[in-house]
Amino acid sequence: MTEKDDIETYLTTFERVMEAYEIDKSRWAFKLAPYLSGKAQQAYASLSAEEAAQYESVKEAVFHRYDIKEETYRQRFPSKKFLAKNLGQDYGGQDLVMILPKFMA
């Protein structure tokens, strides 16, 4: 991972690979850690050993470091009407179909 990578896309891809290879979720944080860099690596390093062992805690810390939260998705997509009209189109480097579940949360 580099600073130029989109962290949301990177983690989505990571999760899909872990699921495809049926890696137990208790191992995900340890599989991810060596590939983090920059802000994501700093977020990981700031966690306690216990938190760093939990993928969801790592993901939350990384998103926090990048200032990504539910409100981020709502600001990107002001209405469900917009989503319905633009499904399948590229928006900000991501296909709307991929990030729709995050917006709808």
Short mmCIF file of C-alpha atoms in Angstrom, two decimals:
data_model
loop_
_atom_site.label_atom_id
_atom_site.label_comp_id
_atom_site.label_asym_id
_atom_site.label_seq_id
_atom_site.Cartn_x
_atom_site.Cartn_y
_atom_site.Cartn_z
CA MET A 1 0.00 0.00 0.00
CA THR A 2 1.18 3.51 -0.79
CA GLU A 3 -0.11 6.93 0.20
CA LYS A 4 -1.56 7.25 -3.31
CA ASP A 5 -3.82 4.22 -2.79
CA ASP A 6 -7.44 4.79 -1.83
CA ILE A 7 -7.66 3.31 1.67
CA GLU A 8 -11.33 2.37 1.35
CA THR A 9 -10.73 0.48 -1.88
CA TYR A 10 -7.60 -1.09 -0.44
CA LEU A 11 -9.43 -2.42 2.63
CA THR A 12 -12.41 -3.61 0.61
CA THR A 13 -10.05 -5.58 -1.64
CA PHE A 14 -8.20 -6.92 1.39
CA GLU A 15 -11.45 -8.10 3.00
CA ARG A 16 -12.57 -9.83 -0.18
CA VAL A 17 -9.25 -11.66 -0.50
CA MET A 18 -9.37 -12.76 3.14
CA GLU A 19 -12.91 -14.08 2.63
CA ALA A 20 -12.02 -15.80 -0.66
CA TYR A 21 -9.15 -17.65 1.01
CA GLU A 22 -11.31 -18.33 4.07
CA ILE A 23 -8.81 -16.74 6.45
CA ASP A 24 -10.20 -16.63 9.98
CA LYS A 25 -11.11 -13.04 10.86
CA SER A 26 -9.02 -13.28 14.03
CA ARG A 27 -5.93 -13.30 11.73
CA TRP A 28 -6.90 -10.40 9.45
CA ALA A 29 -5.23 -7.62 11.43
CA PHE A 30 -1.95 -9.51 11.48
CA LYS A 31 -2.17 -10.21 7.75
CA LEU A 32 -2.88 -6.54 7.00
CA ALA A 33 -0.34 -4.83 9.27
CA PRO A 34 2.85 -5.44 7.22
CA TYR A 35 1.25 -3.83 4.17
CA LEU A 36 0.18 -0.59 5.83
CA SER A 37 2.14 2.61 5.28
CA GLY A 38 1.88 6.30 6.04
CA LYS A 39 -1.24 7.35 7.92
CA ALA A 40 -2.63 3.82 7.99
CA GLN A 41 0.56 2.51 9.57
CA GLN A 42 0.52 5.33 12.11
CA ALA A 43 -3.06 4.49 13.02
CA TYR A 44 -2.12 0.83 13.52
CA ALA A 45 0.93 1.73 15.63
CA SER A 46 -1.18 3.96 17.88
CA LEU A 47 -3.35 1.03 18.99
CA SER A 48 -2.75 -1.11 22.04
CA ALA A 49 -1.59 -4.67 21.35
CA GLU A 50 -5.08 -5.90 22.17
CA GLU A 51 -6.76 -3.44 19.77
CA ALA A 52 -4.17 -4.09 17.05
CA ALA A 53 -5.14 -7.77 17.09
CA GLN A 54 -8.77 -6.96 16.17
CA TYR A 55 -9.34 -6.15 12.49
CA GLU A 56 -12.41 -4.01 13.14
CA SER A 57 -10.43 -1.89 15.63
CA VAL A 58 -7.63 -1.47 13.10
CA LYS A 59 -10.07 -0.53 10.35
CA GLU A 60 -11.83 1.96 12.63
CA ALA A 61 -8.51 3.54 13.63
CA VAL A 62 -7.37 3.79 10.01
CA PHE A 63 -10.66 5.36 8.91
CA HIS A 64 -10.44 7.78 11.83
CA ARG A 65 -6.90 8.76 10.80
CA TYR A 66 -8.16 9.43 7.26
CA ASP A 67 -11.22 11.23 8.67
CA ILE A 68 -13.60 8.77 7.02
CA LYS A 69 -16.95 8.27 8.74
CA GLU A 70 -20.57 7.65 7.81
CA GLU A 71 -21.05 11.37 7.35
CA THR A 72 -18.32 11.29 4.71
CA TYR A 73 -20.51 9.10 2.51
CA ARG A 74 -23.56 11.26 3.08
CA GLN A 75 -21.62 14.35 2.03
CA ARG A 76 -20.36 12.63 -1.11
CA PHE A 77 -23.83 11.54 -2.17
CA PRO A 78 -26.49 14.05 -1.25
CA SER A 79 -29.51 11.98 -2.14
CA LYS A 80 -30.77 8.51 -2.85
CA LYS A 81 -32.17 9.92 -6.09
CA PHE A 82 -28.62 10.77 -7.14
CA LEU A 83 -27.55 7.21 -6.38
CA ALA A 84 -30.38 5.64 -8.36
CA LYS A 85 -29.56 7.84 -11.34
CA ASN A 86 -25.80 7.16 -11.24
CA LEU A 87 -25.44 3.48 -10.27
CA GLY A 88 -22.64 1.81 -12.20
CA GLN A 89 -20.81 5.05 -12.88
CA ASP A 90 -17.40 5.91 -11.55
CA TYR A 91 -17.49 8.53 -8.82
CA GLY A 92 -14.35 9.72 -7.13
CA GLY A 93 -12.42 6.64 -8.23
CA GLN A 94 -15.03 4.21 -6.95
CA ASP A 95 -18.00 2.59 -8.57
CA LEU A 96 -21.19 3.63 -6.81
CA VAL A 97 -22.30 0.01 -6.57
CA MET A 98 -19.27 -0.73 -4.39
CA ILE A 99 -19.87 2.08 -1.91
CA LEU A 100 -23.66 2.03 -1.87
CA PRO A 101 -23.83 -0.18 1.27
CA LYS A 102 -21.64 2.33 3.14
CA PHE A 103 -23.89 5.22 2.16
CA MET A 104 -27.04 3.37 3.14
CA ALA A 105 -25.72 2.49 6.61
#
